[in-house]
Each structure stands twice: as structure tokens, then as C-alpha cells.
Amino acid sequence: MTGTALLEVADLRVAFPSAAGMVEAVRGIDLAIAPGEAVGLLGESGSGKSVSSLALMRLVAAPGRVRASKLAFDGHDLLTLGDGAMQALRGRAMAMVFQDPQTALNPAFRVGSQLLHVLRAHERLAPAVARNRVHEILELVGLPDPPRVMRAYPHELSGGMRQRALIGMALIARPRLLIADEPTTALDVTVQAQIVDLFRRLRRELDLTLLFITHNLDLMAELCDRALVMYAGLIVEAGPVEALFAAPRHPYTRMLLECVPRLEPERRALTVIRGMPPRPGAALPGCPFAPRCPGADDRCRTSRPLEQRRGEHRVACWQAAP
């Protein structure tokens, strides 16, 4: 990352109560995103990606607990910001696209009324001006015939159209930062590609800063400048996308890349990452990936790996590739 960070996070921890006490789902991550940058957050289900994004938006409800040494956005300390100020910031300056548009959109209200509600929460506009803004944003996200879309209920739209409407809702108040939490998960491959193209265009036209959360490496490679690889609530590798794909240093990243099917002249068996991620709250004296790592030794199982840096590429692994 270069330049001054728009979003800066240090030692972010998110915990939830359990029978054994408070259990950390996110166990101390660092993150910084510069204005106009697109950063991918990658990992298996349960790695802590979505919980991290909710913490950034101050949407982790009690009895969940969020702690950090630093959680700052555009000069605002999000840890000390009052609820009213945070609500004003949320949507206006930083917004989020949730995983499933079918549940994120209210089925009882027309799409247009939902977008107008978000807009009116942040700006006082005449009704005609507000409706024109909604028309503009629906056109911007590639939805044809905005008046028809505004009259429609969510169930009357296809999955791809609902996702575009949800992206439009997130952008209606013109935020600087957009957090997209696996926005292509429920979509077919063709629509996934269209949504990635849409994000790429929005970055260019709106000078948008993007945190793109996904488990799809190919989509992340097409869209993002940098990648953060998350495992068991920790960032295990981070760096420019090209460097990370060309020469992954952490065994987990390398095995994730090897799991992806490729069109190659010679057939090869897909890599399988055997075992399961550690359950939240499990005692992890060493590297959390050690039980699944084919190259793990006694040091990996007993000592938390120190972070190694090579320029912008950093990795936490005793067995890191050179």
C-alpha cells in the first residue's frame, strides 16, 4: 500500500460468548487500505472474513465484543465514535454489500422505496431530485429500465439484478469505501463475471475504494491490487496480487491456488487440503495451519510464527517459501 490510508486497522479482535467463555473469531489482524485501492480478503468459510467486515462497520451486536489498538476511517476513530455519528458515517462515507441480496433486500417493499429510504437518511432532497438520483444509480450499476426496477419487489428480479440493486443501494449516498462481502456467491459464473466488471468500472468512474471479501481466487485476481489471506482469524499472508499468485510463500496460500481447476494440456490431480480449520476457541500454541500442513514440524506446532516481510509481501510461517 502506498499513500495515506483511508482505512487503518491494528490488532482487530472480535469475540463472542460461548459455554467456555469469550471465544475470538478474529484474533488480531492488521489492515490498511489507501484511497482508490482495491484489496481482497480471501479465505475459507469460517476464517473470520465476514466477522471482520462487520466489525469495520461497527455492526457486531452485543454480546459480541470488538477490540483493536486502532480502528480508523478517514481520520475518524471508529472505536470512540458515538452511535449517532457512526450511523451518519455508515452509508454516507462507508457502505457494505452483503452476501445474499435475497435476504438483504426487504421483500415487503419495492426496490425503489428501499433505495429512496437510504438516500433520505443521509440527504434532504426534493422528491423529484431523489427519484432522479435513484434512476441514475440504477443506470450506473447496469440495470435497464430504472422506473420498472423501482416499481418491482425483490422477488420479481433475477439474482443478478437483485445484486446490482443492492450495490446501487450501497452507493446511493456516494460513499468513499465499499465493503463487498462475497457479492457473487449465489450467482452463476456468467453473472459473477458481470459483477466483477461492474466493480472495476465503478472503481474507475467513482474513484471508489474497495474491500472485496471472497473465497474465489480468480475473481480476486481480476479485481484487486492487493490480497490478504485469512486463516483461523489471522492474516497469514498479504501482498500484491501478482506477487502472491506468482510466488505464494505460505503453504495455505499455495494449496488454495493448487485447488483451483485449470485448463492445461497435461492433466493433474487437484490438491485437497485435508482436515478442517480449528474450531473457534481451540488452543493454538503454534501455527493454526500446522495440523493440516504437510511440511509442519515441532516448532510449527508449538510456537506462533513470526511475520516475515519482503517489501509489501508479508507472511507468517516458519516454513515460508524463499
Coordinates of C-alpha atoms in Angstrom, one line a residue:
M1 CA 0.0 0.0 0.0
T2 CA 1.2 3.5 -0.8
G3 CA 0.0 6.8 0.4
T4 CA -2.1 7.7 3.4
A5 CA -4.5 5.0 4.5
L6 CA -8.3 5.7 4.2
L7 CA -8.9 2.7 6.5
E8 CA -6.4 1.6 9.1
V9 CA -6.8 -1.3 11.5
A10 CA -4.4 -2.6 14.0
D11 CA -4.8 -5.7 16.2
L12 CA -8.5 -6.1 15.5
R13 CA -10.1 -8.8 17.7
V14 CA -13.7 -9.9 17.7
A15 CA -15.1 -12.3 20.3
F16 CA -18.4 -14.0 21.1
P17 CA -19.6 -15.7 24.2
S18 CA -19.7 -19.5 24.5
A19 CA -20.0 -22.1 27.2
A20 CA -16.3 -21.9 27.6
G21 CA -16.3 -18.1 27.9
M22 CA -15.5 -15.4 25.3
V23 CA -14.2 -17.0 22.0
E24 CA -12.2 -15.0 19.5
A25 CA -13.3 -15.4 15.9
V26 CA -10.8 -12.7 14.7
R27 CA -7.6 -12.9 16.7
G28 CA -5.6 -9.8 15.9
I29 CA -5.4 -8.6 12.3
D30 CA -3.8 -5.6 10.8
L31 CA -5.2 -3.9 7.7
A32 CA -4.6 -0.7 5.8
I33 CA -6.3 0.5 2.5
A34 CA -5.3 3.6 0.6
P35 CA -7.8 5.8 -1.2
G36 CA -8.8 4.3 -4.6
E37 CA -7.2 0.9 -3.8
A38 CA -9.0 -2.5 -4.1
V39 CA -7.9 -5.1 -1.5
G40 CA -9.1 -8.7 -1.5
L41 CA -9.7 -10.6 1.7
L42 CA -9.5 -14.3 1.0
G43 CA -10.1 -17.5 3.0
E44 CA -12.3 -20.5 3.7
S45 CA -15.7 -20.2 5.2
G46 CA -15.3 -19.6 8.9
S47 CA -11.9 -17.9 8.7
G48 CA -13.3 -14.6 10.0
K49 CA -13.7 -12.6 6.9
S50 CA -17.3 -11.6 7.3
V51 CA -17.0 -11.0 11.0
S52 CA -14.0 -8.7 10.3
S53 CA -16.1 -6.7 7.8
L54 CA -19.0 -6.3 10.3
A55 CA -16.5 -5.1 12.9
L56 CA -15.2 -2.5 10.5
M57 CA -18.7 -1.2 10.1
R58 CA -19.4 -1.4 13.8
L59 CA -22.2 -3.9 13.1
V60 CA -21.2 -6.6 15.6
A61 CA -24.1 -6.6 18.0
A62 CA -23.8 -7.4 21.8
P63 CA -22.9 -9.7 23.4
G64 CA -20.2 -9.8 20.7
R65 CA -17.2 -7.7 21.5
V66 CA -14.8 -5.8 19.3
R67 CA -11.4 -4.6 20.4
A68 CA -8.5 -3.0 18.4
S69 CA -5.4 -1.0 19.0
K70 CA -6.6 1.2 16.1
L71 CA -9.7 1.3 14.0
A72 CA -9.7 4.5 12.0
F73 CA -11.5 5.6 8.8
D74 CA -10.7 8.9 7.1
G75 CA -9.5 10.5 10.3
H76 CA -12.4 9.2 12.4
D77 CA -11.7 6.9 15.4
L78 CA -14.4 4.3 15.0
L79 CA -13.8 2.8 18.4
T80 CA -14.9 6.0 20.2
L81 CA -17.4 7.5 17.7
G82 CA -20.9 7.8 19.2
D83 CA -23.8 5.8 17.8
G84 CA -25.3 8.8 16.1
A85 CA -22.1 9.8 14.4
M86 CA -21.4 6.2 13.4
Q87 CA -24.8 5.9 11.9
A88 CA -24.3 9.1 9.9
L89 CA -20.9 7.8 8.7
R90 CA -22.3 4.3 7.8
G91 CA -23.8 4.5 4.3
R92 CA -22.7 8.1 3.7
A93 CA -18.9 7.5 3.9
M94 CA -18.5 3.8 4.1
A95 CA -21.0 1.2 2.9
M96 CA -21.4 -2.5 2.6
V97 CA -22.8 -5.0 0.1
F98 CA -23.9 -8.1 1.9
Q99 CA -23.7 -11.7 0.7
D100 CA -27.3 -12.6 -0.2
P101 CA -29.4 -9.9 -1.9
Q102 CA -32.5 -12.1 -1.3
T103 CA -32.2 -11.6 2.4
A104 CA -30.5 -8.1 2.4
L105 CA -33.4 -6.6 0.5
N106 CA -36.8 -6.3 2.3
P107 CA -39.3 -8.5 0.4
A108 CA -42.2 -6.4 1.6
F109 CA -41.1 -3.1 0.0
R110 CA -40.5 -2.1 -3.6
V111 CA -36.8 -1.7 -4.7
G112 CA -37.2 2.0 -5.4
S113 CA -38.7 2.8 -1.9
Q114 CA -35.7 0.9 -0.3
L115 CA -33.2 3.0 -2.2
L116 CA -35.1 6.2 -1.5
H117 CA -35.1 5.4 2.2
V118 CA -31.3 5.0 2.3
L119 CA -30.9 8.3 0.3
R120 CA -33.2 10.3 2.5
A121 CA -31.5 9.0 5.6
H122 CA -28.3 10.9 4.5
E123 CA -29.6 13.8 2.3
R124 CA -32.5 16.1 2.3
L125 CA -33.6 16.2 -1.3
A126 CA -36.8 17.2 -3.0
P127 CA -38.8 14.1 -4.1
A128 CA -38.2 14.6 -7.8
V129 CA -34.4 15.1 -7.2
A130 CA -34.3 11.9 -5.0
R131 CA -36.0 9.8 -7.6
N132 CA -33.7 11.1 -10.3
R133 CA -30.7 10.1 -8.1
V134 CA -32.1 6.6 -7.8
H135 CA -32.6 6.4 -11.6
E136 CA -29.0 7.5 -12.1
I137 CA -27.6 4.9 -9.7
L138 CA -29.7 2.1 -11.2
E139 CA -28.4 3.0 -14.6
L140 CA -24.8 3.2 -13.2
V141 CA -25.0 -0.3 -11.9
G142 CA -26.3 -1.6 -15.2
L143 CA -30.0 -2.1 -14.6
P144 CA -32.1 -1.4 -17.6
D145 CA -35.5 0.5 -17.3
P146 CA -35.0 2.0 -13.9
P147 CA -38.6 3.0 -13.5
R148 CA -39.7 -0.6 -13.8
V149 CA -37.0 -1.8 -11.4
M150 CA -38.1 0.8 -8.9
R151 CA -41.7 -0.5 -9.0
A152 CA -40.6 -4.1 -8.6
Y153 CA -40.4 -6.1 -5.5
P154 CA -37.1 -8.0 -4.9
H155 CA -38.6 -11.4 -5.8
E156 CA -39.6 -10.0 -9.3
L157 CA -35.9 -9.5 -10.2
S158 CA -33.3 -12.1 -11.1
G159 CA -30.4 -12.9 -8.8
G160 CA -28.0 -10.7 -10.8
M161 CA -30.5 -7.8 -10.9
R162 CA -31.0 -8.0 -7.1
Q163 CA -27.3 -7.9 -6.6
R164 CA -27.0 -4.9 -8.8
A165 CA -29.8 -3.2 -6.9
L166 CA -28.1 -4.0 -3.6
I167 CA -24.8 -2.5 -5.0
G168 CA -26.8 0.6 -6.1
M169 CA -28.3 0.9 -2.6
A170 CA -24.8 0.8 -1.1
L171 CA -23.6 3.5 -3.5
I172 CA -26.7 5.8 -3.4
A173 CA -25.1 8.2 -0.9
R174 CA -21.8 8.2 -2.7
P175 CA -19.5 6.5 0.0
R176 CA -15.7 6.6 -0.3
L177 CA -15.3 3.0 0.9
L178 CA -17.3 0.0 -0.3
I179 CA -17.0 -3.3 1.6
A180 CA -18.3 -6.2 -0.6
D181 CA -18.9 -9.4 1.3
E182 CA -18.8 -12.2 -1.1
P183 CA -21.2 -10.4 -3.5
T184 CA -21.0 -13.1 -6.2
T185 CA -21.5 -16.3 -4.0
A186 CA -25.1 -17.0 -5.1
L187 CA -24.6 -16.1 -8.8
D188 CA -23.8 -18.2 -11.8
V189 CA -20.4 -17.9 -13.4
T190 CA -21.5 -15.5 -16.2
V191 CA -23.2 -13.1 -13.8
Q192 CA -20.2 -13.3 -11.5
A193 CA -18.0 -12.0 -14.3
Q194 CA -20.5 -9.2 -15.0
I195 CA -20.5 -8.1 -11.3
V196 CA -16.7 -8.1 -11.3
D197 CA -16.7 -6.0 -14.4
L198 CA -19.2 -3.7 -12.7
F199 CA -17.0 -3.2 -9.7
R200 CA -14.0 -2.5 -11.9
R201 CA -16.0 0.2 -13.8
L202 CA -17.3 1.7 -10.5
R203 CA -13.8 2.0 -9.1
R204 CA -12.7 3.9 -12.2
E205 CA -15.8 6.2 -12.5
L206 CA -16.4 6.9 -8.8
D207 CA -12.8 6.7 -7.6
L208 CA -14.1 4.0 -5.2
T209 CA -12.0 2.3 -2.5
L210 CA -12.9 -1.4 -2.3
L211 CA -12.5 -4.2 0.2
F212 CA -13.6 -7.3 -1.7
I213 CA -14.2 -10.4 0.5
T214 CA -14.3 -13.7 -1.3
H215 CA -13.2 -17.3 -1.4
N216 CA -12.8 -17.1 -5.2
L217 CA -9.2 -16.6 -6.1
D218 CA -9.9 -15.9 -9.8
L219 CA -12.3 -13.1 -9.1
M220 CA -10.0 -11.5 -6.6
A221 CA -7.1 -11.7 -9.1
E222 CA -9.2 -9.9 -11.8
L223 CA -10.3 -7.1 -9.5
C224 CA -7.9 -6.4 -6.6
D225 CA -4.5 -4.7 -6.3
R226 CA -3.5 -6.5 -3.0
A227 CA -4.6 -9.6 -1.3
L228 CA -4.9 -10.7 2.3
V229 CA -5.1 -14.4 3.1
M230 CA -7.0 -15.2 6.3
Y231 CA -7.0 -18.4 8.2
A232 CA -8.5 -19.2 11.7
G233 CA -9.0 -15.5 12.4
L234 CA -5.5 -14.4 11.4
I235 CA -3.8 -12.9 8.3
V236 CA -1.3 -15.5 7.3
E237 CA -0.1 -13.9 4.1
A238 CA -0.5 -10.5 2.4
G239 CA 0.9 -8.8 -0.6
P240 CA 0.4 -7.5 -4.2
V241 CA -1.9 -9.9 -6.1
E242 CA 0.6 -10.6 -8.9
A243 CA 3.4 -11.5 -6.4
L244 CA 1.1 -13.6 -4.3
F245 CA -0.2 -15.6 -7.3
A246 CA 3.2 -15.9 -8.9
A247 CA 5.1 -16.9 -5.8
P248 CA 2.9 -17.7 -2.7
R249 CA 5.0 -18.1 0.4
H250 CA 2.6 -19.6 2.8
P251 CA 1.6 -23.3 2.4
Y252 CA -2.0 -22.5 2.9
T253 CA -2.0 -19.9 0.0
R254 CA -0.1 -22.3 -2.2
M255 CA -2.5 -25.1 -1.5
L256 CA -5.5 -22.8 -2.2
L257 CA -4.1 -22.0 -5.6
E258 CA -3.5 -25.6 -6.3
C259 CA -7.1 -26.4 -5.5
V260 CA -8.4 -24.3 -8.5
P261 CA -9.1 -26.3 -11.7
R262 CA -7.0 -25.1 -14.7
L263 CA -7.3 -25.7 -18.4
E264 CA -3.9 -27.2 -19.0
P265 CA -2.6 -29.6 -21.7
E266 CA -1.5 -32.1 -19.1
R267 CA -4.0 -33.3 -16.6
R268 CA -3.1 -33.0 -12.9
A269 CA -4.9 -34.1 -9.8
L270 CA -6.4 -31.2 -7.8
T271 CA -4.8 -30.6 -4.4
V272 CA -7.0 -31.4 -1.4
I273 CA -6.4 -29.5 1.9
R274 CA -7.1 -32.4 4.3
G275 CA -8.6 -31.8 7.7
M276 CA -10.6 -28.9 9.0
P277 CA -9.9 -25.4 10.3
P278 CA -9.6 -25.2 14.1
R279 CA -12.8 -24.5 15.9
P280 CA -13.2 -21.1 17.4
G281 CA -11.7 -21.1 20.9
A282 CA -9.4 -24.0 20.3
A283 CA -6.0 -23.8 22.0
L284 CA -3.5 -22.9 19.2
P285 CA 0.0 -22.6 20.8
G286 CA 1.7 -22.7 17.4
C287 CA 0.7 -22.0 13.8
P288 CA -3.1 -22.6 13.3
F289 CA -2.5 -24.3 10.0
A290 CA 0.1 -26.8 11.4
P291 CA -2.4 -29.7 11.8
R292 CA -3.2 -29.5 8.1
C293 CA 0.2 -28.5 6.7
P294 CA 2.3 -31.3 5.1
G295 CA 5.5 -29.5 6.0
A296 CA 4.8 -28.7 9.6
D297 CA 7.4 -29.6 12.3
D298 CA 7.6 -29.4 16.1
R299 CA 8.3 -25.7 16.0
C300 CA 5.2 -25.0 13.9
R301 CA 3.1 -26.9 16.4
T302 CA 4.4 -25.2 19.5
S303 CA 5.5 -21.6 18.5
R304 CA 3.4 -18.9 16.9
P305 CA 5.3 -17.9 13.6
L306 CA 6.9 -14.5 13.4
E307 CA 5.9 -12.3 10.4
Q308 CA 8.5 -12.0 7.7
R309 CA 8.5 -9.1 5.3
R310 CA 9.8 -8.7 1.8
G311 CA 8.8 -5.3 0.6
E312 CA 5.0 -5.3 0.6
H313 CA 4.8 -9.1 0.7
R314 CA 4.5 -10.4 4.3
V315 CA 3.9 -13.9 5.6
A316 CA 3.6 -15.6 9.0
C317 CA 5.1 -19.0 8.6
W318 CA 8.2 -20.9 9.9
Q319 CA 8.3 -22.8 6.6
A320 CA 7.8 -19.8 4.3
A321 CA 9.0 -20.3 0.7
P322 CA 12.0 -18.2 -0.1

